[in-house]
XYZ file of C-alpha atoms in Angstrom:
263
model
C 13.958 6.833 19.063
C 17.344 6.487 17.408
C 17.790 8.921 14.470
C 20.772 6.924 13.230
C 18.488 3.930 12.502
C 16.074 6.184 10.596
C 19.003 7.586 8.605
C 20.175 4.058 7.855
C 16.728 3.203 6.529
C 16.283 6.314 4.403
C 19.807 6.791 2.987
C 19.336 4.867 -0.252
C 20.052 5.313 -3.963
C 16.556 6.219 -5.050
C 17.511 6.804 -8.661
C 18.722 3.217 -8.890
C 15.664 1.925 -7.028
C 13.344 3.816 -9.403
C 15.064 2.289 -12.442
C 14.814 -1.194 -10.908
C 11.079 -0.781 -10.273
C 10.423 0.429 -13.817
C 12.476 -2.444 -15.238
C 10.716 -4.965 -12.995
C 7.242 -3.814 -14.101
C 8.274 -3.887 -17.794
C 9.726 -7.365 -17.438
C 6.592 -8.649 -15.713
C 4.402 -7.284 -18.503
C 6.528 -9.111 -21.062
C 6.867 -12.285 -19.023
C 3.113 -12.578 -18.500
C 2.262 -11.619 -22.098
C 0.195 -8.693 -20.792
C -0.484 -5.417 -22.562
C -0.018 -3.106 -19.597
C -0.739 -2.419 -15.946
C -3.582 -1.065 -13.880
C -3.517 0.525 -10.436
C -5.896 2.006 -7.908
C -5.016 5.680 -7.372
C -6.160 7.017 -4.020
C -4.313 10.312 -3.698
C -2.001 8.735 -1.117
C 1.758 8.359 -1.345
C 2.055 4.649 -2.229
C -0.175 4.761 -5.299
C 1.255 8.170 -6.232
C 4.745 6.623 -6.410
C 3.443 3.877 -8.708
C 1.768 6.444 -10.962
C 4.947 8.546 -11.209
C 7.081 5.471 -11.955
C 4.660 4.470 -14.727
C 4.534 7.922 -16.294
C 7.758 7.274 -18.270
C 8.194 4.325 -20.617
C 5.008 2.703 -19.290
C 2.751 5.746 -19.719
C 0.842 4.361 -22.724
C 0.442 1.003 -20.982
C -0.978 2.248 -17.696
C -4.554 2.750 -16.497
C -5.359 4.281 -13.100
C -8.708 3.860 -11.407
C -9.797 6.477 -8.862
C -12.494 4.812 -6.737
C -13.756 6.959 -3.872
C -16.746 6.123 -1.750
C -18.168 9.616 -1.853
C -20.018 9.071 1.428
C -16.732 8.825 3.375
C -13.735 9.565 1.128
C -12.550 13.129 1.761
C -13.041 15.254 -1.364
C -9.414 16.397 -1.122
C -8.248 12.800 -1.671
C -10.031 12.589 -5.023
C -8.751 16.046 -5.957
C -5.184 14.949 -5.114
C -5.596 11.825 -7.237
C -6.845 13.884 -10.175
C -3.919 16.277 -9.709
C -1.551 13.305 -9.989
C -3.299 12.316 -13.206
C -2.850 15.809 -14.630
C 0.850 15.771 -13.769
C 1.593 12.275 -15.066
C -0.736 12.212 -18.054
C -1.691 8.571 -17.579
C -5.128 7.317 -18.566
C -7.707 7.107 -15.792
C -11.291 6.332 -14.872
C -13.188 7.871 -11.956
C -15.686 5.452 -10.389
C -17.762 6.239 -7.287
C -18.192 2.958 -5.393
C -20.803 4.389 -3.003
C -23.784 2.965 -4.963
C -22.134 -0.475 -5.000
C -21.545 -0.350 -1.239
C -25.190 0.635 -0.722
C -26.365 -2.281 -2.810
C -24.317 -4.732 -0.735
C -25.521 -3.126 2.486
C -29.151 -3.923 1.632
C -28.378 -7.617 2.211
C -25.657 -7.546 4.885
C -25.776 -6.968 8.640
C -24.076 -3.705 9.663
C -20.461 -3.768 10.873
C -18.128 -0.812 10.358
C -14.850 -2.690 10.048
C -16.243 -5.388 7.750
C -17.900 -2.690 5.636
C -14.525 -0.980 5.394
C -12.836 -4.181 4.251
C -15.694 -4.613 1.769
C -14.747 -1.265 0.241
C -11.192 -2.483 -0.311
C -12.421 -5.733 -1.881
C -14.882 -3.979 -4.137
C -12.082 -1.771 -5.433
C -9.996 -4.862 -6.152
C -12.920 -6.473 -7.997
C -13.162 -3.411 -10.230
C -9.399 -3.387 -10.848
C -9.504 -7.001 -11.971
C -12.582 -6.345 -14.078
C -10.670 -3.830 -16.194
C -7.475 -5.898 -16.004
C -9.464 -8.781 -17.521
C -10.868 -6.590 -20.295
C -7.477 -5.185 -21.276
C -5.152 -8.051 -20.387
C -3.418 -5.810 -17.853
C -1.568 -6.765 -14.651
C -2.809 -5.295 -11.371
C -0.156 -3.316 -9.517
C -0.249 -3.687 -5.744
C 0.639 -0.590 -3.729
C 1.520 -2.245 -0.420
C 4.859 -1.206 1.034
C 7.096 -3.302 3.302
C 5.833 -1.679 6.502
C 2.179 -2.475 5.761
C 3.023 -5.929 4.458
C 4.965 -7.012 7.533
C 2.369 -5.857 10.059
C -0.597 -6.997 7.952
C -1.977 -3.510 7.470
C -3.955 -4.381 4.343
C -7.206 -6.119 3.517
C -6.856 -9.767 2.629
C -8.068 -10.207 -0.961
C -8.627 -6.445 -1.021
C -5.743 -4.016 -1.410
C -3.504 -6.986 -0.549
C -4.448 -8.703 -3.811
C -2.450 -7.967 -6.936
C -0.371 -9.503 -9.706
C 2.856 -7.678 -8.943
C 4.004 -5.592 -5.968
C 6.697 -3.156 -7.128
C 7.269 -1.286 -3.839
C 6.833 -4.097 -1.328
C 10.561 -4.087 -0.561
C 10.421 -0.404 0.536
C 9.542 0.729 4.043
C 7.095 3.617 4.364
C 9.939 6.041 5.186
C 11.696 4.914 2.000
C 8.515 5.372 -0.020
C 8.382 8.965 1.238
C 11.960 9.528 0.065
C 11.461 7.945 -3.354
C 8.367 10.134 -3.723
C 10.538 13.200 -3.142
C 13.065 11.860 -5.652
C 10.271 11.480 -8.235
C 9.127 15.062 -7.674
C 5.842 14.262 -5.970
C 4.517 17.265 -4.024
C 5.394 17.581 -0.375
C 1.668 17.786 0.318
C 1.330 14.153 -0.765
C 4.595 13.074 0.867
C 3.709 14.507 4.278
C 0.021 13.527 4.190
C -1.212 11.219 6.919
C -1.417 7.699 5.473
C -4.933 6.263 5.326
C -6.824 3.627 3.361
C -10.019 5.624 4.136
C -12.098 2.558 4.847
C -14.299 4.589 7.210
C -14.707 8.223 8.150
C -11.627 9.959 9.613
C -9.629 6.771 9.156
C -5.876 7.294 9.608
C -3.251 4.557 9.713
C -1.073 5.896 12.545
C -4.144 6.765 14.610
C -5.546 3.262 14.200
C -2.218 1.587 14.932
C -1.315 3.970 17.740
C 2.291 4.099 16.469
C 4.129 6.445 14.110
C 5.803 5.078 11.000
C 9.205 6.259 12.234
C 8.793 3.801 15.098
C 7.192 1.074 13.004
C 9.955 1.151 10.402
C 12.751 1.351 12.956
C 11.399 -1.733 14.735
C 10.758 -3.743 11.592
C 14.129 -2.813 10.130
C 15.956 -3.991 13.235
C 13.951 -7.201 13.588
C 13.749 -8.265 9.929
C 16.717 -6.682 8.173
C 19.230 -6.676 11.013
C 17.776 -9.886 12.553
C 17.859 -8.440 16.078
C 15.941 -9.857 19.050
C 13.307 -7.842 20.889
C 15.833 -7.012 23.601
C 18.407 -5.893 21.040
C 15.806 -3.897 19.102
C 14.763 -2.093 22.265
C 18.358 -1.157 22.989
C 19.213 -0.061 19.460
C 16.006 1.842 18.631
C 15.468 3.368 22.084
C 11.751 2.633 21.640
C 9.788 1.278 24.566
C 9.422 -2.479 24.754
C 5.600 -2.404 24.741
C 5.583 -0.799 21.285
C 8.148 -3.276 19.972
C 6.134 -6.209 21.280
C 2.981 -4.785 19.700
C 4.658 -4.611 16.264
C 6.036 -8.111 16.718
C 2.540 -9.390 17.601
C 0.975 -7.633 14.609
C 3.466 -9.456 12.402
C 2.643 -12.832 13.966
C -1.127 -12.300 13.919
C -1.096 -11.318 10.248
C 1.000 -14.253 9.034
C -2.082 -15.814 7.391
C -2.374 -12.754 5.136
C 1.060 -13.405 3.665
C 0.563 -17.113 3.033
C -1.262 -19.138 0.397
C -4.448 -20.827 1.678
C -3.765 -23.880 3.817
C -4.157 -27.192 1.957
C -5.300 -30.527 3.319
C -2.857 -33.250 2.286
C -4.788 -36.492 1.696
C -1.778 -38.658 0.944
């Protein structure tokens, strides 16, 4: 792996980026005649960054929902989310979605992955429920790495009104988190949507984010071919082809539904 590529990705003006994100969210609130924003706070780094960005001028216009499934969500995740609340001072609600999952499960055939995606979609339903009550916009917490490889649930955590950090790779999200003063415990935590027990992103993907971001950066920002990416990143071709295939296979997640043209 080429450290120079990683340095190229991470060496950014995070003060400027933070200001741009805050300005973007404020402008979207005004443009859409909304009263504020709502986000799902998991205790992970992506949603933590959103919470810290919103703690300034947007503090009185922000609501965070902490929505563990207490049957599988590690207790430490909820504790970390509550710690973020105490440090930012934003309004929050804590909702255990386990009873809702159980109710669904009474009528559905068992399937671990589909049940995991159901958790993500239930959380989104609840976010939009409160967004509807308050006339708030839903903040999406997907970063560029997850977006490009389709590592999100369609109409689940991939559904939102605005996506403030979708132009930032995971490595950049870690750096902006440090800039915002988020604890190293959150920054260095293994990324996970916790859709099932012991669920970790890098374990599921079989690739570290340093590799994922290096590959995506070379292919999408630098517009390099697979051969060129292999040479520049010094990552094995099999891994590069896997990331490329994940991008292709998840294209439907990034597109509007297909329409039949009758004329």
